[in-house]
Short mmCIF file of N, CA and C in Angstrom, two decimals:
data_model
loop_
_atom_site.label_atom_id
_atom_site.label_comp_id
_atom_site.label_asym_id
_atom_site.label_seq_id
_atom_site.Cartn_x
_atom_site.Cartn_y
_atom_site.Cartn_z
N UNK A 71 0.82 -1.18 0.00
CA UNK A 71 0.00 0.00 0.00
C UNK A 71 0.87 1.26 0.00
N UNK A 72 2.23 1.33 0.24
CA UNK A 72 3.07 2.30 0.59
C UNK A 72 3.34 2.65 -0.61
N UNK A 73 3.42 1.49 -1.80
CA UNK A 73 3.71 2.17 -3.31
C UNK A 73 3.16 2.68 -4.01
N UNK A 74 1.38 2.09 -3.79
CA UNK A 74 0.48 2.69 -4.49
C UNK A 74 -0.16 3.94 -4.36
N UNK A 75 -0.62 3.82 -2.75
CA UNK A 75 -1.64 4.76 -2.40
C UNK A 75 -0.41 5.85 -1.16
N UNK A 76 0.83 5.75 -1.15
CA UNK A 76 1.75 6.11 -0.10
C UNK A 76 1.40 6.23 0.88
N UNK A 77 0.45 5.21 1.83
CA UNK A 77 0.51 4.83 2.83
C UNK A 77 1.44 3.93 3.73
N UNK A 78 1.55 4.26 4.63
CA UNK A 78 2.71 3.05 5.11
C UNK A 78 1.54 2.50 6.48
N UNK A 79 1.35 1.43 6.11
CA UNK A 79 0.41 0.58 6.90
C UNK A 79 1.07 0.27 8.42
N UNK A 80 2.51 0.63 8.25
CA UNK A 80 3.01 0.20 9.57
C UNK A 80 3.80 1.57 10.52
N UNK A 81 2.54 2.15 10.60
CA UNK A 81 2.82 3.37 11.22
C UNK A 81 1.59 3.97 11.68
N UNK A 82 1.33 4.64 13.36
CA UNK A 82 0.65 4.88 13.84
C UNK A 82 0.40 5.91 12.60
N UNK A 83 -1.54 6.15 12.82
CA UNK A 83 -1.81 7.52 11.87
C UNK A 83 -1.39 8.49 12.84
N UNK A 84 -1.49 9.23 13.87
CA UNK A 84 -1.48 10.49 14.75
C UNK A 84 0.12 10.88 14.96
N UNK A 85 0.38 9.91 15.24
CA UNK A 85 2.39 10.22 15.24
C UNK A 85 3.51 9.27 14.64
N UNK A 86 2.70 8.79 13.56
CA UNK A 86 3.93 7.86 12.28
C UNK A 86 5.30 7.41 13.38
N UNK A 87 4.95 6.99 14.37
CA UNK A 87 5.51 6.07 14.86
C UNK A 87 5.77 5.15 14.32
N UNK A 88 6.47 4.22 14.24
CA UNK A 88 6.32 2.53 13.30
C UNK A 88 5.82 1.51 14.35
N UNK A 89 5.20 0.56 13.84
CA UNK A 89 4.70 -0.45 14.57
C UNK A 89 5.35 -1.61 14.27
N UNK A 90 4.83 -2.42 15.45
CA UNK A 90 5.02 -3.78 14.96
C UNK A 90 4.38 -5.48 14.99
N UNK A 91 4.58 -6.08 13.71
CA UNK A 91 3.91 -6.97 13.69
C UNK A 91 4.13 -8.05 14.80
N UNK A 92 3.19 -8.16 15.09
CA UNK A 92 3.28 -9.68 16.95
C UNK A 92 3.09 -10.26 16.36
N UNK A 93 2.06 -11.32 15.43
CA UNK A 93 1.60 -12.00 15.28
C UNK A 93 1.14 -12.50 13.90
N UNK A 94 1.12 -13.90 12.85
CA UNK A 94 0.21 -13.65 11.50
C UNK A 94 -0.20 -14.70 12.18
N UNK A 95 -1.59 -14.62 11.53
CA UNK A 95 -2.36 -15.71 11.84
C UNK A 95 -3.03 -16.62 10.67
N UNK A 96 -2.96 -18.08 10.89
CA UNK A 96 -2.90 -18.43 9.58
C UNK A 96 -4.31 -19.57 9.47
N UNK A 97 -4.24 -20.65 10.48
CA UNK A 97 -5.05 -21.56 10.47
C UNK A 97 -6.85 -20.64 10.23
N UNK A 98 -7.21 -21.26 9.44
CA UNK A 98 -8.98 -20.51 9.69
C UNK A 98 -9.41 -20.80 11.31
N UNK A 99 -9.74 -22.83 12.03
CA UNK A 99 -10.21 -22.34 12.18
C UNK A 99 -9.86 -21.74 13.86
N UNK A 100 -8.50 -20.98 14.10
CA UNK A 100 -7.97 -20.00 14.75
C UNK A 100 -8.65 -18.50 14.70
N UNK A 101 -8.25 -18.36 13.27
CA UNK A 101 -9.44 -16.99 13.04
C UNK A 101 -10.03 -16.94 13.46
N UNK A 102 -11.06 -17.87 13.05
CA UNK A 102 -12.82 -18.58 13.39
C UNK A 102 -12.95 -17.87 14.75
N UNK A 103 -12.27 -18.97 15.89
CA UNK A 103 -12.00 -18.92 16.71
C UNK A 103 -11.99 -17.16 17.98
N UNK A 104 -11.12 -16.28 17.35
CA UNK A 104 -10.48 -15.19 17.77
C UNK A 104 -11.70 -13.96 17.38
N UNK A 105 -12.35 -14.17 16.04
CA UNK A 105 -13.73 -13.10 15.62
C UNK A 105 -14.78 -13.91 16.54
N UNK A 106 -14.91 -15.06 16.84
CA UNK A 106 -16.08 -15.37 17.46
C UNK A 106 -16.24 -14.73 19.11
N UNK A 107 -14.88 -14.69 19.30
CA UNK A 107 -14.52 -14.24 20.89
C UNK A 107 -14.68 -13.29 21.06
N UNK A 108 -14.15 -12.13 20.19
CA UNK A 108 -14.85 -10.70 19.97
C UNK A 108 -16.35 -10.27 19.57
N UNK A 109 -16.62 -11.05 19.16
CA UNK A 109 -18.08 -11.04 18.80
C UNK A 109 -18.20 -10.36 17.51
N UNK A 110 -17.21 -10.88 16.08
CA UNK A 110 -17.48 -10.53 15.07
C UNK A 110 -17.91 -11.39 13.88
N UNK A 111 -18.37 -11.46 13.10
CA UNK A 111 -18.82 -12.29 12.49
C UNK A 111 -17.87 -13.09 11.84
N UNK A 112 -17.66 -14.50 11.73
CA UNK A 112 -16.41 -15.51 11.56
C UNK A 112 -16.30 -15.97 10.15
N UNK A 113 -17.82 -15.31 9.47
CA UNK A 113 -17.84 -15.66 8.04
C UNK A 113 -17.95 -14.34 7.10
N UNK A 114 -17.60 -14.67 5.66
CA UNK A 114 -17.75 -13.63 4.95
C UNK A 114 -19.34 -12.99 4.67
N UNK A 115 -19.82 -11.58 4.34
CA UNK A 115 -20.60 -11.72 3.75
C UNK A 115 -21.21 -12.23 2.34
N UNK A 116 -22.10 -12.71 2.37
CA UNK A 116 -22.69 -13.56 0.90
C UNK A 116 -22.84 -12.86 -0.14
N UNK A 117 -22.06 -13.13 -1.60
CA UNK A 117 -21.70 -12.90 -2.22
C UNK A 117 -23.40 -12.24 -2.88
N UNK A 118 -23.20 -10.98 -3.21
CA UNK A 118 -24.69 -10.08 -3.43
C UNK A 118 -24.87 -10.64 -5.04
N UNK A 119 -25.71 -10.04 -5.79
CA UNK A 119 -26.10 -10.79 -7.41
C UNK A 119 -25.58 -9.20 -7.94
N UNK A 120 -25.13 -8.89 -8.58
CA UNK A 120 -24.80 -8.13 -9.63
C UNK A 120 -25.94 -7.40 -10.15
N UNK A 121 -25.51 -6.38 -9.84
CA UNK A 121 -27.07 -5.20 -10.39
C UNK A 121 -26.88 -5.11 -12.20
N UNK A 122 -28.02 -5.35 -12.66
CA UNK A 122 -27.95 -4.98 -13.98
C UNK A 122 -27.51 -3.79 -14.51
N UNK A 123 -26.61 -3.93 -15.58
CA UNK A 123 -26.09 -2.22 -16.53
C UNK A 123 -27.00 -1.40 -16.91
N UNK A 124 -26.84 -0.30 -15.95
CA UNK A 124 -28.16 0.64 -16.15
C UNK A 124 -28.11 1.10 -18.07
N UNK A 125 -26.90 1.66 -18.37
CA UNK A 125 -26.63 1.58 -19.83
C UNK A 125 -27.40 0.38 -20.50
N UNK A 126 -27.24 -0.65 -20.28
CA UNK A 126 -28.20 -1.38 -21.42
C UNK A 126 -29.99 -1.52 -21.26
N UNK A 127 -30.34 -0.61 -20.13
CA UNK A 127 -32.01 -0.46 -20.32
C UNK A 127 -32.12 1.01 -20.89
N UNK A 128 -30.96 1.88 -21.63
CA UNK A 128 -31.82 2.73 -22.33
C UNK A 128 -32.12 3.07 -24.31
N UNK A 129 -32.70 3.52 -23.77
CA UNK A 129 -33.31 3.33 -25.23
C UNK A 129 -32.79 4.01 -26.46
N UNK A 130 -32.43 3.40 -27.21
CA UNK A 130 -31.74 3.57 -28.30
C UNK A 130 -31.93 3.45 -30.00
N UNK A 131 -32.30 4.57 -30.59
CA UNK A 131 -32.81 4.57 -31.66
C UNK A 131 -31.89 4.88 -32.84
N UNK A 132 -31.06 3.62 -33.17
CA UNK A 132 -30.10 4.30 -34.37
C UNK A 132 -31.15 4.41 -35.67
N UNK A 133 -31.92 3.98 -36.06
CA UNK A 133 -32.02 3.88 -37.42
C UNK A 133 -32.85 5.12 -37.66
N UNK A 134 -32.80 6.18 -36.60
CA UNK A 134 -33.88 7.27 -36.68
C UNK A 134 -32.02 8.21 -36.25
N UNK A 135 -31.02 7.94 -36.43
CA UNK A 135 -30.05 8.70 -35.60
C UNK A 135 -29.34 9.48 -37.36
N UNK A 136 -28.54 10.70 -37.05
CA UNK A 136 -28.12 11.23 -38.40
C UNK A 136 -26.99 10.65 -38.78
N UNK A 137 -26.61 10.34 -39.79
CA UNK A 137 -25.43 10.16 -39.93
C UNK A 137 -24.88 10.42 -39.59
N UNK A 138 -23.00 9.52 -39.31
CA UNK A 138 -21.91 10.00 -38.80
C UNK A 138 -21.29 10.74 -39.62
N UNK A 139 -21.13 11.37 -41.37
CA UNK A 139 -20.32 11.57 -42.51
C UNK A 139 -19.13 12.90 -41.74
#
């Protein structure tokens, strides 16, 4: 993120202190485990359906349109 957006993820925001990593956590169900204890939800939300392209419900009249010349 530091290259793209020049954030440096490992630095307090208020006084760019640097931080440091304690811990990665890898097993799920550890995760599982650690959001359930906090009381956050341990699963993803469900994948939503894709809203239709507002562009393809409008209406379009070439054969009434002027030429391009």
């Amino acid at each position: 993120m530091r290259r793209v957006l020049a954030i440096d993820v490992l630095a307090y925001p208020r006084c760019q202190a640097p931080m440091k990593i304690l811990a990665q956590i890898h097993p799920p169900d550890t995760t599982r485990k650690i959001l359930q204890c906090l009381g956050l939800p341990a699963r993803p939300p469900p994948i939503a359906v894709a809203r239709p392209d507002a562009q393809a419900s409008l209406p379009f009249d070439f054969d009434e349109a002027a030429p391009l010349d």
